Structure formats: C-alpha cells, structure tokens
Amino acid sequence: MLAWRNLWRHGRRTWLTVGAMIFCNALLVFLISFQLGSYSMMIDGNLGVLTGHLQVQHKDYNDESRMRFSVPGGVELAQELRDHTGIEAMAARGLTFALASSEERSFGIQIMGVQPTFEPLVSTLPGLVKEGRYLKDNAAEEIVIGSVLARNLKIGLGDELTFLGSGRDASFAAGIATVVGILNSGMSEMDRTIAQIPLGYFQDVFTMDASVHAVVVNTDELDAVAPVKAQIQSELENVDLRVLDWNELQPGLKQAIQADMFSAFVMYAILIILVAFSVLNTQLMSVLERTREFGVMMALGLHPGGLARLVLLETAVMSLIGLVLGCALGAIITGYFQSNGLYISGMEEAMDRYNLPGRLYPQLSALSLLAGPAIVFIGGMLAAIYPSLRLYTLQPVTAMRAV
Amino acid sequence: MSRIFFSALLLTLSLPGAAQPDAKELIEKAMDMWRGLTSYGEMTMVIHRPDWQRSMSMQSWSEGTENTLVRVTAPAKDAGNATLLKDTNMWSYAPKINRVIKVPSSMMGQSWMGSDLSNNDISKSTDIIDQYDHRLIGTRQEKGHTVYSIESIPQEDSAVVWGKEILDIRDDYIMLEQQFWDQDGVLVKSFKTLEVKEIDGRPVATIMRMQEVDKPDQWTEMRVEQSQFDIELPPGLFTLSNLRNPRQ
Amino acid sequence: MADHPSLSIGILITLAWRNLWRNYRRTLIMLAAIVVGVWAMILFSAMMRGMLDEMVHAGLRVLPGEAQIHHPQYRDDPSIANSLDAPQGELLQALNTPPITAWTSRVKVPGMISSERDNRGVLLLGVDPAGEIALGFQRENIVEGRFLESSEDKGIVIGRKLAERLETQLGKRVVIMSQSPDNEVVDKGVRIVGIYKARLQATEEFFVYVGRSHLQKMLLVGDQVSEIAMTADNYQDVDKWWPDIAAVAGAQTSTEPWMKLDGYLNSMLEVQGNMNIVIMVVIFMALSFGLVNTLVMAVFERIREIGLMMALGMQPLWILYQVLLESLMLLALGLVVGNLLAAITILPLESGIDISIVGEGLEMAGMGSMLYPTLAWQDMLMSTAVVLVLGLLASLFPAWRASRYNPTEALGKI
C-alpha cells in the first residue's frame, strides 16, 4: 500500500524508470523473436535446397553412401508415409556417383533419381531451372543439369548426355539422356556436379529394382520435426531402415547457429545490465532523497527490515508494470512484423538468387515473449538489493536531519 | 663366350629339381604361362554373394603383358560390353550408349563388371614383376609337384597399397595362389587357382577365385572353358575402333 | 548579460563544478551510469569486431589468401588441364613486393587415394609447406607425425577421418592416383608422414597434402600449378591492389579477390556488419533512456535549489546554461573514465579470451575457441560522440523546464 503511494508521489521518476523497462522488454521480445525467426529461416532455407528436414534411409547409408545400402520398396513407402502422416512434401530419391562424358573428358557428377511430382515439394532446385523445364514423366530418359556442368560439357537444351556408373549390384550401368532443363542455383559446387533424372529411369539404369536411397521429408515448421520423426520411426517395420533428422544430416548447421546465438546473448546481457543499472540508480536516488522520511519512520518504530521490504516492493511493482507493458508492446510489434515481414534493403535480391523469400519474419513464441523480460525483472530486483541494504545503515536521528 | 656360359647357367637354374630358382624369373615365367605371347580364351565369370549369384560369359584376347581385350557375350543385358587395356590405360564400351569411354582415375577403384576385382586389379596384374622385389621363401611338395613360395615386397615408390604379396608357383609355372597382405601383416584377399587342366598341350588354371579373407560368402570365380595360346591375332585388334565395332 | 557583467562563463563553470560535487553521492551514481554505458558500448563493438575479424581470417586461411590467380576455366573445371605456369618475370616481382606479404603456388586437382582396404575420391594438394604456413595453415592442426618439410617432400599428410576410413595409419604407404593433362592415369605410392585434424570431418576426408614438386612430377606437368594465392594481411583493403596483380598476371589468367572467391563469407561479413550497426543503435537507445532518466531526476530533485537561485536573481537562461554545463561536465568526466576503463579492460584481453567453455559448437561454426576483442579508436570516438550528443539532448528538456520555474513555486516544493 505504502509502496504504491510512494511510487506515485514521484510519478515522473517512476514512469521514466518503468519506461526504460518497458522499452527494454519490448526490444528484447522483438529481438529474440527476430533472432529465432531468422534462425528458422536460415535452417529452412538451407535444408530446403536439398536435404529436407528428415530422411528415411538404410541404417548404414548416412555413414557410407554405398549403392547397396538402399531402401526397398521406396516409392511405396513414400506413399504410405504420405497417407499416414498427412504430409504431402515427401519424395523418394536415388543417388549415385557417375561419370558424364563429352568427347575427350569425363566429369564426375552426382546423379539423383527424383520423383518429378514430389521433388519440387522438398527441394528448391526444381524451381531454379532457368532454361528449359523440369522433369515431368517418371520414366522418360531426360536429364536436368547444372549450368556449370553444361558449360564444361559444352552442351545445351536438347543435346544428349552420356553417363555411366555402377548399378546396385556393382554391374556396369550406363545411359544416354536428353537435356531438358538447365538449373542455376548460384552455388557453383552444385551447378558443377548435380544432375537429376526421373526416378523410374534411375531405377532402371542402375538396377535398383524397386528400391531407393532416401525418402526426403519436409515438415512445415522446425517444431514439427521431432514429433514427425517419432511417428515415422514407429511406422517403419524394416529394422534396416532409420529416420534421420536434419541435425544428423547436416551436422555443421546447428553449430553455426549456436555461434550466432552467442553474439546475440552478449548483446542481450549488455542491454539487461544497462537496465538493471538504471533501476539501481533510480532506487538509490529515491532512497537517498527520502532519507529524512525514512528517518522519521524508523524513529516511529519501523524496522530497517520493513523499510527494505518497502523498497523492494516498490521495485517489484515497477518491474512488474514494466514486464507486463513491455511484453504487451513487444508482442504487438513482433506480431505486426510476423505477418508483414521485415524488409532490409539488399536482402531481396540476395535471397532471390537462392529461391528464398526476401523478407524476415520474426517468430513470437512463449520463449521469446517471456525470456528477456523475465531476466530484466530479476535483474531489476537484484539491483534493488544494494539500495535496500543501505537502509540498514541509517541512523534515525542523523537521517531526520538530512535534506 | 660369356653369353653361352650365362645361358647355360640359366638353363640349369630353370630345370626343376636344380639349385634354387630365381624368384623373379619364376614369376615372369608364370605370367608367360598365363598369358602366352598371345592368347584367346572363353570363360565364365561367376560373382557370388550371400543372397545372390550372377554369371557372365566372356571372350578375351591378350598380347604380351600390355594389351588385353575382353568382350561379354552373355547374358543379354550385359552382352556387347567390352573393356580394352593398353599398358596402364583402360577403355570401356557399352552398346547401350554406343560410346567408348576412357576410364578415368576416379573409376579405377570401382569394381570391374561388378566383380571382386577392381579396374585397377585388372589393369595392373603384370605390374608385380617390376614394381616389387622378390625372394624365394620356401618350397614344398604337393600332388607330385614342387611348389615354390615367393615373397614379393613392393619397392618404396611403387604405386602399390600392399605390404607384401605371397605367390605360390608350381614347377610347371602355374600360379597356384596370389595372396595380398596389408602393411600390418594381415592377409586381406587371395586369388587362388582351384583347378588345373591341360589344354592345347599346356597346363591351364581353369578355375580361379578371388576372395576377401574376412568375407567368406563373397567371391568371384573365373572359369575358363576354352584357351588357345600363341595364335595369330588380327592386326588392329587392340584399338579403340575395334573396341566399338568388333570385327572379331 | 550586459546587466550582470560579473556573471561570466568562468563563474558559471565554477558554479557548475561545485554543484556537481555538493551532492557527490548523486553525482557519482550518475557518473557510474554514464561510465558503464560507455564502457558497455565500446566493449561490445570491440567484441563484435573481434568476432568478425576472426570469422574472416578463418575463412581466408581456408581459401587460402586474400586473392588468387587461376587459369580462366579452372574454377568451372578444376582439372589439371587448366593449369598455370609458375609465376615468373613481372608477376614474380609483383608478388614479392609490398603490399603483398606472402604468397604461394599450389597444384590442386581431384584424385583418388587408396589403402589396402578402401579407396576414396579426394582433392590432391601439391604445396610448398612454408608458403602454406605463411598463408594460414596451422601447424597445431597436425596431430600425428609432421607437416611436409619442403615442396620436394615425398610424403603425404592426410586428415584424421580419412585415415580412419582408409583403415591406415601414420607411417604406412597409400597410393594416390589422378590424370595427367593428356588424360593418362598416373599414380604413385606415398608414405603418410603426418595426420591433421580440421574443424569439419568433411574437410579431413577430402584434402590431402603432398609436396608440390612431387605431385608435379607424378602429373607430368613440369612446373605448372593450379593456383597462386597471396595475402597482404589486411582483408579490408584488397580492392586497392588486386587489379594491379591482375594486370601483371596477364590476359590468359583470371585473378580474383576473396570477396568473389568466397561470396558466402563476403555476404556474411556484410550482414554481420549491418547487424552490428543495428545492435549499436539499440544499445545507444537503451543507454539514452538511462541517461535521460538520471539527468531528469537530477534536475527535478534540485527544484528548490534552482528556485533559490532564481529568487536571488539568476536569469532563466543562465539556469539553462548552468544545468547544461553540469551535464556536459558530467558527461565529459564519464566519457573519459569510461573510455579509459574500456581501454584498460579490453587491451589485455586482446590476446584472446578462451571461449571454448561455451561449447565446441562455436569451433565448428568457424569461430575458433579464442575470441580476440579488438579496440578500435573509431569505435571509441563514435561512442563518445553519441553519448555526448544524446546526453546533451537529454539534458535539454529538464534544463529548459528548470529555467521556466516560478521561484516561489519552486521554493515551496520538496
């Protein structure tokens, strides 16, 4: 009660401090949401190219990608999984090393057998075909190649490409396909080595029978990865198969994000320290200038402990207001950008090259909403300790004489 | 004078039962025996795995130690596929793509036609003579024949992964076994002759098996059906154009 | 002013100063706020700068170098057919002249490596070890054996993971195989003389080092190389000198700076740089809130005092100036102490903070396990300028309000 009235006696000062807290909290909510949102985007962007969020593979395939470590009945399995999980974005793939040859030279390439209808749902590559078209028919002897490979082989749309490699039974495998599309991903490694042919054709040339090397799954959100993984794992009856998540498929990605988080934490820490300092400042001043008042109260019998509690209570009330209003403000701002996207100049073209959306969408979540403000609250309370401790050193008589 | 002396000395050395024969020579003679000056053969290659088995029939021609041509005749899926070796270079031809491709270094480690022999194994089979140092390590008697065991150690700069090879060569120059040992002294794989028959007046290894020691259920066998040695081969046999358009 | 010639600036300053120290506790608190704010800003920018630098340097060590020269088709088709002649004449001279501090040439072609039990596709690097080390190869990465001793060294150095995959060890022989420019298969047996570790396992499985001359002999390319790499130890100034090198290298070659060679690194640098600016702005804003807060409070709590001064005849304008002056002094003092504090704390840390405790995740992400904060006078200047400007602006409002007081009202307040 007393605490409340005390606060409002120095309304302006109280508001300034609370204002600082609100600002800081709102900022933290927005920034953390933004950070998490951009991480999602980074991860999705990276995985969306080729890896996908999950893959079903032969249990040894991720370690050693040998042709014979295959997933039997892959196309059927993919359809079953689609039906049972309701996720359309699943595609079966075959993958092997092969040689593409021109007159004098051979170039090592990665040939992927893909399902033309489903592959565009799990990978951005089909959308990066800049000349010609993507694959359509599952059995057609057609091929889509990277722009650098086309350059190296000196071929273009409509030309024939000869490729040879080893089948699943290690036998000699070879084929001639017509180039129907040339893709430009902007990543030279990929444009130099990737070639895609329809899965049916792949299985035929490389003696795969009905098997594939992976079923790639794209979940809509990162949060969905763990539950979907568990679901698929329970559906798999074959003990030789495994579901791997993107962490296992691309080990470096998570760490790159962790590094970024580190620098962000440093910044948050500094922000919070500044705000805590502000609180310390305010409360200290408030204590100092109410020295006389406190002196009177102590003379009237109030224990230093009671005074300390008073100060702490005041701080708590201020911090709480700061927390609530800050969270609210932060949520509103973040919500706005979450629907409309944040636009930083230059990003649009940079992203476009990789077939990624050009805007950043912060993501509000329980974590991003509460984490920052909670720590500010704690920091504020901690900061109030020193001023309240000083109360114990007050001598009622000297205090009452203070100005 | 000295030449006659040396030839006599050599003759003495190559007679069975004489003083210890020269290891390197034994190997050279075994190679000669296997390939002849020229040869033609018809054989079946059987590839055995725990859950399946495949066979391919093929014809092969060789000239000296450097030229070899192999053409698959059956089954239909593989018929017409051919491999040409000249010195250390290897070319592949497949009628399905109607192209001759030179096998680049990146494919040399791949298995040849799906068998347990790699392209490298096939193209370097006669390298052992010059790239290694040989010495005789033992003799034994087996089924009326003297068998010589030779230890071959690769020279320092040789492009060979093995720690050593041990070859068992019979007194009639049939290579009974070629063992491949790693650099820690562990046997990795072996190429064994399982049957010897006499064809065209000379002993021929008719069944040979390549097998990795720690995979007993996996092997490749070459079963020779027909063999002719030192015949006359048409000129231009070992050329790229012949590889593509066989006149033979 | 003409009415009170005795009230000169000098007196104002003295007054301001004494005012500050009359309530030293309050002043100290405000000072502390400013010092902490300034220190935080400088520290943050130093750390960010250090991190960015480290990121770029790590990337440049891998390329290696700040600029590279290749055969024009090499980047599309990195085979031995697209090789360069070893540098000579003018180019050689240019490479040995400042600003270039180090350079090396390497043969870099795809090949195969085989052991008794496995064979894999790798990238064969024929190098001059002294040159590699000058451009960033770190000797500490060798975990067994040694690095190559010269470009004639006949040994090979492979990654730890590769040794594992090939089931081979230090001291054993392996065979490397590739193609000559005439498409002949060429190979050689080499002994493993060293094993290295790298940030990513994929790196360890892919890059193998042999002596440059040794590899050139195997590939039958005489003196030719795949790549000439150089550095001037200042990644931000590369645009000043790489065109000159390009001119000297000639039209049959292609010279490119690291920004083009590693577009990803370059864009990361830009993005991070922009993010840093955003972050700095945010910190300034947070600081200014605190600053305004304290200054406003300071003024308001001296209402009675100000009322007294006005009653005694002080002009409102002078009150304004005085408050501003006090602010200015406070800010100046805070800035000096803040900058000093920053310098004192950061400079010793410049030799590196060990952040490996934070997790090996950072190491994988290219940050290494050491953070080197870098103190730059530009950062200090900027922080100082901003704090000064913000601080004065923040004091403007309360100062103006102060000058508007009605003395009687002011005196009556408590």
mmCIF file of C-alpha atoms in Angstrom, chain A residues 56 71-92 115 118 210 212 215-217 228 231-238 241:
data_model
loop_
_atom_site.group_PDB
_atom_site.id
_atom_site.type_symbol
_atom_site.label_atom_id
_atom_site.label_comp_id
_atom_site.label_asym_id
_atom_site.label_seq_id
_atom_site.Cartn_x
_atom_site.Cartn_y
_atom_site.Cartn_z
ATOM 1 C CA VAL A 56 14.390 -42.251 -44.207
ATOM 2 C CA VAL A 71 15.543 -48.603 -49.003
ATOM 3 C CA PRO A 72 13.482 -51.417 -50.502
ATOM 4 C CA GLY A 73 10.106 -50.520 -51.982
ATOM 5 C CA GLY A 74 10.973 -46.856 -51.590
ATOM 6 C CA VAL A 75 8.243 -45.377 -53.755
ATOM 7 C CA GLU A 76 5.528 -47.360 -51.991
ATOM 8 C CA LEU A 77 6.978 -46.481 -48.619
ATOM 9 C CA ALA A 78 6.906 -42.816 -49.512
ATOM 10 C CA GLN A 79 3.252 -43.008 -50.437
ATOM 11 C CA GLU A 80 2.375 -44.914 -47.275
ATOM 12 C CA LEU A 81 4.101 -42.324 -45.163
ATOM 13 C CA ARG A 82 2.337 -39.561 -47.003
ATOM 14 C CA ASP A 83 -1.017 -41.147 -46.303
ATOM 15 C CA HIS A 84 -0.328 -41.883 -42.656
ATOM 16 C CA THR A 85 1.193 -38.578 -41.664
ATOM 17 C CA GLY A 86 -0.777 -36.344 -43.959
ATOM 18 C CA ILE A 87 2.391 -34.640 -45.115
ATOM 19 C CA GLU A 88 2.460 -34.256 -48.880
ATOM 20 C CA ALA A 89 6.015 -32.977 -49.010
ATOM 21 C CA MET A 90 7.766 -36.320 -49.211
ATOM 22 C CA ALA A 91 9.857 -37.543 -52.104
ATOM 23 C CA ALA A 92 11.816 -40.705 -52.810
ATOM 24 C CA GLN A 115 10.003 -38.165 -58.365
ATOM 25 C CA PHE A 118 7.018 -34.653 -55.413
ATOM 26 C CA ALA A 210 12.034 -51.044 -56.557
ATOM 27 C CA VAL A 212 15.648 -46.052 -53.474
ATOM 28 C CA VAL A 215 12.757 -40.701 -48.683
ATOM 29 C CA VAL A 216 13.054 -36.991 -48.014
ATOM 30 C CA VAL A 217 10.535 -35.272 -45.784
ATOM 31 C CA VAL A 228 7.062 -36.388 -37.160
ATOM 32 C CA GLN A 231 5.792 -41.023 -35.921
ATOM 33 C CA ILE A 232 7.709 -42.193 -38.937
ATOM 34 C CA GLN A 233 10.032 -44.247 -36.770
ATOM 35 C CA SER A 234 7.085 -46.119 -35.344
ATOM 36 C CA GLU A 235 5.739 -46.806 -38.829
ATOM 37 C CA LEU A 236 8.939 -48.317 -40.119
ATOM 38 C CA GLU A 237 8.795 -52.077 -39.828
ATOM 39 C CA ASN A 238 12.047 -52.797 -41.546
ATOM 40 C CA LEU A 241 15.857 -48.502 -42.003
#
